[in-house]
mmCIF file of C-alpha atoms in Angstrom:
data_model
loop_
_atom_site.group_PDB
_atom_site.id
_atom_site.type_symbol
_atom_site.label_atom_id
_atom_site.label_comp_id
_atom_site.label_asym_id
_atom_site.label_seq_id
_atom_site.Cartn_x
_atom_site.Cartn_y
_atom_site.Cartn_z
ATOM 1 C CA MET A 29 64.367 9.789 104.216
ATOM 2 C CA PRO A 30 64.935 12.970 102.295
ATOM 3 C CA HIS A 31 65.892 16.035 104.343
ATOM 4 C CA GLU A 32 63.118 18.504 104.542
ATOM 5 C CA ILE A 33 64.033 21.804 102.987
ATOM 6 C CA GLN A 34 63.378 24.567 105.518
ATOM 7 C CA PRO A 35 62.412 28.048 104.212
ATOM 8 C CA LEU A 36 65.157 30.610 104.555
ATOM 9 C CA PRO A 37 64.595 33.335 107.196
ATOM 10 C CA GLU A 38 62.908 36.271 105.485
ATOM 11 C CA ARG A 39 65.760 38.762 106.079
ATOM 12 C CA ARG A 40 68.351 36.387 104.650
ATOM 13 C CA LEU A 41 66.181 35.626 101.623
ATOM 14 C CA CYS A 42 65.769 39.360 100.857
ATOM 15 C CA CYS A 43 69.539 39.843 101.066
ATOM 16 C CA LEU A 44 70.160 37.039 98.655
ATOM 17 C CA LEU A 45 67.537 38.218 96.190
ATOM 18 C CA LEU A 46 68.821 41.807 96.369
ATOM 19 C CA ALA A 47 72.357 40.646 95.667
ATOM 20 C CA ALA A 48 71.169 38.695 92.711
ATOM 21 C CA GLY A 49 69.202 41.695 91.411
ATOM 22 C CA LEU A 50 65.959 39.764 91.558
ATOM 23 C CA LEU A 51 63.939 42.212 93.657
ATOM 24 C CA PRO A 52 61.908 44.914 91.820
ATOM 25 C CA GLY A 53 63.940 48.089 91.389
ATOM 26 C CA ALA A 54 67.114 46.383 92.639
ATOM 27 C CA LEU A 55 69.022 46.651 89.333
ATOM 28 C CA PRO A 56 68.535 50.388 88.817
ATOM 29 C CA ALA A 57 69.533 51.003 92.429
ATOM 30 C CA ALA A 58 72.624 48.846 91.982
ATOM 31 C CA LEU A 59 73.704 50.688 88.905
ATOM 32 C CA ALA A 60 72.890 54.138 90.290
ATOM 33 C CA ALA A 61 75.192 53.947 93.243
ATOM 34 C CA PRO A 62 78.429 53.337 91.217
ATOM 35 C CA ALA A 63 77.329 56.013 88.750
ATOM 36 C CA ALA A 64 76.855 58.526 91.525
ATOM 37 C CA ARG A 65 80.230 57.628 93.024
ATOM 38 C CA ALA A 66 81.838 58.084 89.560
ATOM 39 C CA ARG A 67 80.302 61.540 89.153
ATOM 40 C CA THR A 68 81.587 62.559 92.558
ATOM 41 C CA ILE A 69 85.082 61.315 91.796
ATOM 42 C CA ALA A 70 85.097 63.006 88.421
ATOM 43 C CA GLY A 71 83.995 66.286 89.947
ATOM 44 C CA MET A 72 86.751 66.088 92.561
ATOM 45 C CA ALA A 73 89.386 65.331 89.861
ATOM 46 C CA ALA A 74 88.257 68.182 87.613
ATOM 47 C CA GLY A 75 89.291 70.793 90.176
ATOM 48 C CA PRO A 76 88.603 74.596 89.758
ATOM 49 C CA THR A 77 87.112 75.853 86.503
ATOM 50 C CA GLU A 78 89.741 77.117 84.006
ATOM 51 C CA LEU A 79 89.081 80.591 82.683
ATOM 52 C CA VAL A 80 89.988 81.284 79.036
ATOM 53 C CA ALA A 81 90.357 85.049 78.569
ATOM 54 C CA PHE A 82 90.385 86.780 75.174
ATOM 55 C CA THR A 83 91.632 90.245 74.454
ATOM 56 C CA GLU A 84 93.197 92.504 71.761
ATOM 57 C CA ASN A 85 96.303 94.736 71.308
ATOM 58 C CA LEU A 86 95.322 97.901 73.138
ATOM 59 C CA PRO A 87 98.410 98.998 75.098
ATOM 60 C CA PRO A 88 98.936 99.626 77.885
ATOM 61 C CA LEU A 89 95.697 97.888 78.955
ATOM 62 C CA ASN A 90 96.246 94.599 77.050
ATOM 63 C CA TYR A 91 98.766 93.674 74.385
ATOM 64 C CA ASN A 92 101.080 90.959 73.069
ATOM 65 C CA GLU A 93 104.785 91.235 73.898
ATOM 66 C CA GLY A 94 107.118 88.487 72.707
ATOM 67 C CA GLY A 95 104.232 86.032 72.434
ATOM 68 C CA ALA A 96 102.974 86.707 76.002
ATOM 69 C CA ALA A 97 99.873 88.585 77.067
ATOM 70 C CA ARG A 98 100.808 91.738 78.955
ATOM 71 C CA GLY A 99 99.230 94.988 80.085
ATOM 72 C CA PHE A 100 97.354 96.425 83.087
ATOM 73 C CA SER A 101 94.044 94.663 82.439
ATOM 74 C CA THR A 102 95.836 91.383 81.774
ATOM 75 C CA GLU A 103 97.882 91.544 84.952
ATOM 76 C CA LEU A 104 94.897 92.655 86.964
ATOM 77 C CA LEU A 105 92.923 89.633 85.747
ATOM 78 C CA THR A 106 95.822 87.334 86.508
ATOM 79 C CA LEU A 107 95.865 88.652 90.109
ATOM 80 C CA MET A 108 92.081 88.297 90.424
ATOM 81 C CA ALA A 109 92.101 84.725 89.128
ATOM 82 C CA ALA A 110 94.960 83.728 91.490
ATOM 83 C CA ASP A 111 93.128 85.384 94.428
ATOM 84 C CA ALA A 112 89.907 83.439 93.494
ATOM 85 C CA GLY A 113 91.755 80.158 93.071
ATOM 86 C CA LEU A 114 90.978 79.878 89.341
ATOM 87 C CA PRO A 115 93.345 78.681 86.656
ATOM 88 C CA LEU A 116 93.658 81.272 83.850
ATOM 89 C CA ARG A 117 94.791 81.260 80.219
ATOM 90 C CA VAL A 118 94.928 84.510 78.184
ATOM 91 C CA GLN A 119 95.002 84.801 74.374
ATOM 92 C CA VAL A 120 95.638 88.090 72.464
ATOM 93 C CA LEU A 121 93.839 88.072 69.108
ATOM 94 C CA PRO A 122 92.273 90.651 66.748
ATOM 95 C CA TRP A 123 89.232 92.085 68.410
ATOM 96 C CA GLN A 124 86.500 90.470 66.270
ATOM 97 C CA ARG A 125 88.127 87.103 66.686
ATOM 98 C CA SER A 126 88.409 87.531 70.406
ATOM 99 C CA VAL A 127 84.649 88.230 70.534
ATOM 100 C CA GLN A 128 83.911 85.078 68.517
ATOM 101 C CA GLU A 129 86.142 82.883 70.504
ATOM 102 C CA ALA A 130 84.758 84.096 73.790
ATOM 103 C CA GLY A 131 81.277 83.240 72.595
ATOM 104 C CA ARG A 132 82.375 79.611 72.055
ATOM 105 C CA HIS A 133 83.668 79.099 75.615
ATOM 106 C CA PRO A 134 81.229 78.896 78.545
ATOM 107 C CA ASP A 135 84.023 79.871 81.009
ATOM 108 C CA SER A 136 85.482 82.802 79.010
ATOM 109 C CA VAL A 137 86.340 86.280 79.851
ATOM 110 C CA LEU A 138 86.364 89.143 77.245
ATOM 111 C CA PHE A 139 88.320 92.338 77.915
ATOM 112 C CA SER A 140 88.946 95.254 77.939
ATOM 113 C CA LEU A 141 85.269 95.752 77.196
ATOM 114 C CA THR A 142 83.435 99.101 77.112
ATOM 115 C CA ARG A 143 80.149 98.736 79.071
ATOM 116 C CA THR A 144 77.328 100.286 76.990
ATOM 117 C CA PRO A 145 73.519 99.981 77.196
ATOM 118 C CA GLU A 146 73.557 97.978 73.968
ATOM 119 C CA ARG A 147 75.810 95.387 75.547
ATOM 120 C CA GLU A 148 74.353 95.327 79.015
ATOM 121 C CA THR A 149 72.375 92.053 78.717
ATOM 122 C CA GLN A 150 75.061 90.285 76.591
ATOM 123 C CA TYR A 151 77.510 89.725 79.482
ATOM 124 C CA ARG A 152 77.878 89.212 83.159
ATOM 125 C CA TRP A 153 79.994 92.244 84.136
ATOM 126 C CA VAL A 154 83.003 92.291 86.459
ATOM 127 C CA GLY A 155 84.686 95.569 87.230
ATOM 128 C CA PRO A 156 85.177 98.313 86.425
ATOM 129 C CA ILE A 157 88.770 97.877 85.317
ATOM 130 C CA SER A 158 89.323 101.595 84.885
ATOM 131 C CA PRO A 159 87.612 104.728 83.543
ATOM 132 C CA ARG A 160 87.678 105.073 79.792
ATOM 133 C CA ARG A 161 88.702 108.672 78.908
ATOM 134 C CA ILE A 162 89.281 109.448 75.323
ATOM 135 C CA LEU A 163 90.514 113.022 74.941
ATOM 136 C CA VAL A 164 91.764 115.328 72.213
ATOM 137 C CA TYR A 165 95.357 116.499 72.987
ATOM 138 C CA ARG A 166 97.712 119.062 71.615
ATOM 139 C CA LEU A 167 101.401 119.614 72.371
ATOM 140 C CA SER A 168 101.663 121.693 75.500
ATOM 141 C CA HIS A 169 103.800 124.366 73.846
ATOM 142 C CA ARG A 170 101.263 124.845 71.007
ATOM 143 C CA THR A 171 99.143 127.459 72.787
ATOM 144 C CA ASP A 172 97.899 128.600 69.451
ATOM 145 C CA VAL A 173 95.953 125.381 68.969
ATOM 146 C CA ARG A 174 92.514 126.070 70.597
ATOM 147 C CA PRO A 175 89.656 124.370 68.710
ATOM 148 C CA ALA A 176 86.211 125.485 69.755
ATOM 149 C CA SER A 177 84.810 121.965 69.152
ATOM 150 C CA LEU A 178 85.462 118.881 67.105
ATOM 151 C CA LYS A 179 83.164 120.310 64.422
ATOM 152 C CA GLN A 180 85.031 123.632 64.347
ATOM 153 C CA LEU A 181 88.618 122.712 63.773
ATOM 154 C CA ASN A 182 89.157 125.789 61.561
ATOM 155 C CA GLY A 183 91.895 124.205 59.422
ATOM 156 C CA LEU A 184 93.594 122.166 62.158
ATOM 157 C CA ARG A 185 94.494 118.556 61.387
ATOM 158 C CA LEU A 186 93.344 115.943 63.904
ATOM 159 C CA GLY A 187 95.164 112.556 64.116
ATOM 160 C CA VAL A 188 93.207 109.384 64.899
ATOM 161 C CA SER A 189 93.845 105.663 64.503
ATOM 162 C CA ARG A 190 92.507 104.280 61.241
ATOM 163 C CA ASP A 191 89.475 101.969 61.625
ATOM 164 C CA SER A 192 89.075 102.837 65.272
ATOM 165 C CA ALA A 193 85.732 103.550 66.914
ATOM 166 C CA ALA A 194 86.871 107.128 67.336
ATOM 167 C CA ALA A 195 87.657 107.490 63.670
ATOM 168 C CA LYS A 196 84.345 106.163 62.654
ATOM 169 C CA HIS A 197 82.559 108.538 65.059
ATOM 170 C CA LEU A 198 84.403 111.574 63.764
ATOM 171 C CA ILE A 199 83.725 110.686 60.119
ATOM 172 C CA ALA A 200 80.038 110.190 60.974
ATOM 173 C CA GLU A 201 80.174 113.724 62.500
ATOM 174 C CA GLY A 202 81.229 115.094 59.116
ATOM 175 C CA LEU A 203 85.037 115.383 59.501
ATOM 176 C CA ARG A 204 86.816 114.445 56.195
ATOM 177 C CA PRO A 205 89.776 112.069 56.007
ATOM 178 C CA GLU A 206 92.937 113.626 54.619
ATOM 179 C CA THR A 207 91.398 117.082 55.170
ATOM 180 C CA GLU A 208 90.519 117.535 58.830
ATOM 181 C CA LEU A 209 91.419 114.008 59.766
ATOM 182 C CA GLU A 210 94.901 112.346 59.639
ATOM 183 C CA LEU A 211 94.244 108.630 59.710
ATOM 184 C CA GLY A 212 97.352 106.882 61.151
ATOM 185 C CA LEU A 213 98.245 103.229 61.496
ATOM 186 C CA ASP A 214 98.057 103.297 65.324
ATOM 187 C CA ASP A 215 98.451 105.618 68.341
ATOM 188 C CA ALA A 216 102.217 105.367 68.391
ATOM 189 C CA THR A 217 102.459 106.426 64.752
ATOM 190 C CA ASN A 218 100.083 109.370 65.291
ATOM 191 C CA LEU A 219 102.041 110.583 68.341
ATOM 192 C CA ARG A 220 105.275 110.657 66.381
ATOM 193 C CA LYS A 221 103.514 112.633 63.681
ATOM 194 C CA LEU A 222 102.205 115.087 66.306
ATOM 195 C CA LEU A 223 105.717 115.507 67.789
ATOM 196 C CA ALA A 224 107.068 116.070 64.315
ATOM 197 C CA GLY A 225 104.539 118.836 63.565
ATOM 198 C CA ARG A 226 102.719 116.830 60.904
ATOM 199 C CA MET A 227 99.366 117.252 62.719
ATOM 200 C CA ASP A 228 97.969 119.694 65.246
ATOM 201 C CA LEU A 229 95.834 117.484 67.498
ATOM 202 C CA ILE A 230 95.566 113.843 68.388
ATOM 203 C CA VAL A 231 92.809 111.574 69.762
ATOM 204 C CA LEU A 232 94.102 109.268 72.518
ATOM 205 C CA LEU A 233 92.935 107.208 75.471
ATOM 206 C CA ASP A 234 94.538 108.886 78.483
ATOM 207 C CA TRP A 235 96.083 105.550 79.390
ATOM 208 C CA ALA A 236 97.612 105.255 75.919
ATOM 209 C CA ALA A 237 98.911 108.823 76.004
ATOM 210 C CA ALA A 238 100.754 108.169 79.277
ATOM 211 C CA TRP A 239 102.106 104.856 78.039
ATOM 212 C CA HIS A 240 103.448 106.002 74.653
ATOM 213 C CA LEU A 241 105.009 109.091 76.128
ATOM 214 C CA ARG A 242 106.760 106.926 78.684
ATOM 215 C CA GLU A 243 108.004 104.647 75.923
ATOM 216 C CA LEU A 244 109.481 107.777 74.266
ATOM 217 C CA LYS A 245 110.904 108.830 77.662
ATOM 218 C CA LEU A 246 108.791 111.975 77.558
ATOM 219 C CA PRO A 247 106.757 113.378 80.534
ATOM 220 C CA TYR A 248 102.960 113.171 80.432
ATOM 221 C CA ALA A 249 102.924 117.044 80.516
ATOM 222 C CA THR A 250 104.262 116.941 76.907
ATOM 223 C CA LEU A 251 100.575 116.780 75.937
ATOM 224 C CA ALA A 252 97.768 119.017 77.054
ATOM 225 C CA PRO A 253 94.078 117.945 76.775
ATOM 226 C CA VAL A 254 91.998 120.418 74.919
ATOM 227 C CA LEU A 255 88.606 118.675 74.288
ATOM 228 C CA PRO A 256 86.789 115.675 75.734
ATOM 229 C CA MET A 257 85.597 113.139 73.136
ATOM 230 C CA ASP A 258 84.220 110.217 75.153
ATOM 231 C CA VAL A 259 84.734 110.302 79.000
ATOM 232 C CA ASP A 260 81.603 108.860 80.590
ATOM 233 C CA LYS A 261 82.280 105.108 80.226
ATOM 234 C CA SER A 262 84.596 102.447 81.828
ATOM 235 C CA TYR A 263 86.377 99.296 80.782
ATOM 236 C CA TRP A 264 85.090 96.014 82.213
ATOM 237 C CA TYR A 265 85.600 92.268 82.057
ATOM 238 C CA GLY A 266 82.674 90.455 80.372
ATOM 239 C CA LEU A 267 81.600 86.849 81.019
ATOM 240 C CA PRO A 268 79.017 85.111 78.840
ATOM 241 C CA ALA A 269 75.421 85.974 79.939
ATOM 242 C CA ASP A 270 74.687 82.277 80.422
ATOM 243 C CA SER A 271 77.745 81.579 82.500
ATOM 244 C CA ASP A 272 77.591 80.529 86.153
ATOM 245 C CA PRO A 273 76.797 83.718 88.201
ATOM 246 C CA ALA A 274 78.940 82.348 91.009
ATOM 247 C CA LEU A 275 81.999 82.640 88.776
ATOM 248 C CA ALA A 276 81.433 86.393 88.170
ATOM 249 C CA ARG A 277 80.849 86.812 91.927
ATOM 250 C CA ARG A 278 84.181 85.177 92.745
ATOM 251 C CA LEU A 279 86.020 87.390 90.315
ATOM 252 C CA GLN A 280 84.285 90.545 91.496
ATOM 253 C CA ALA A 281 85.082 89.665 95.137
ATOM 254 C CA ALA A 282 88.733 89.184 94.166
ATOM 255 C CA LEU A 283 88.905 92.555 92.373
ATOM 256 C CA ASP A 284 87.310 94.303 95.415
ATOM 257 C CA ARG A 285 89.957 92.738 97.640
ATOM 258 C CA LEU A 286 92.722 93.981 95.284
ATOM 259 C CA ARG A 287 91.364 97.483 95.520
ATOM 260 C CA ARG A 288 91.122 97.414 99.293
ATOM 261 C CA ASP A 289 94.564 96.065 99.982
ATOM 262 C CA GLY A 290 96.395 98.469 97.593
ATOM 263 C CA ARG A 291 97.473 95.886 94.934
ATOM 264 C CA TYR A 292 95.255 97.516 92.321
ATOM 265 C CA GLU A 293 96.787 100.974 92.822
ATOM 266 C CA ARG A 294 100.359 99.662 92.856
ATOM 267 C CA LEU A 295 99.721 97.955 89.562
ATOM 268 C CA ARG A 296 98.072 100.965 88.062
ATOM 269 C CA GLN A 297 101.104 103.116 88.853
ATOM 270 C CA GLN A 298 103.269 100.774 86.840
ATOM 271 C CA TYR A 299 101.296 101.735 83.724
ATOM 272 C CA PHE A 300 99.824 105.113 84.344
ATOM 273 C CA ASP A 301 101.665 107.496 86.696
#
């Protein structure tokens, strides 16, 4: 006599059907669990976000030396990234290319960036790095050089770096190249011309003035500021506006810690004393 087939207990039947993927919704659930585990493992393996920073040659804030990125802003960002536990890679490029490259990377940092109303919504700001003070200097012993204003140089020749924002501003104000303005290749070239008596005044960022004088083994008092040109802004780090706000917060918290514990000031004194 044939054996009678007994129905499987309900719980055991459900387990078998689930394992076979025959219950409604079982297949998506079976696939979803490994996918979720894979995402978790991938996230764990990825580790901290790597920052890619872009900057230009603007010594002593940021510049290329022997193929390596150097300068106060560069070293400060390196300290900030280490304090925040973030890997960092810095590239020194011409400024317009730095702007373009930073726009292509979601986890980028652009510096040293002047914070202006026009740029306010373009970046998440971290800083400030330092005040941005562009001054007109004369040699300290040239007490005869006393311009009333930038528009009243009265025959004095003013040196400024060619193609710089300062040069464009002065030309827009009506100063004439090769007449009132001496357009030099860079700040170092202009300073040498000033020291040689080939110009009467020079436009410099105060950081750059201190740096280039130190390179020449001259004291900062060699120059005397006579007129302010642009002294109401600061330099900042800029992250893309659509970047993760938590990333900017981590970097800002790290910068604040560096200021509190004295590391910021010790670094500053290496470049501007």
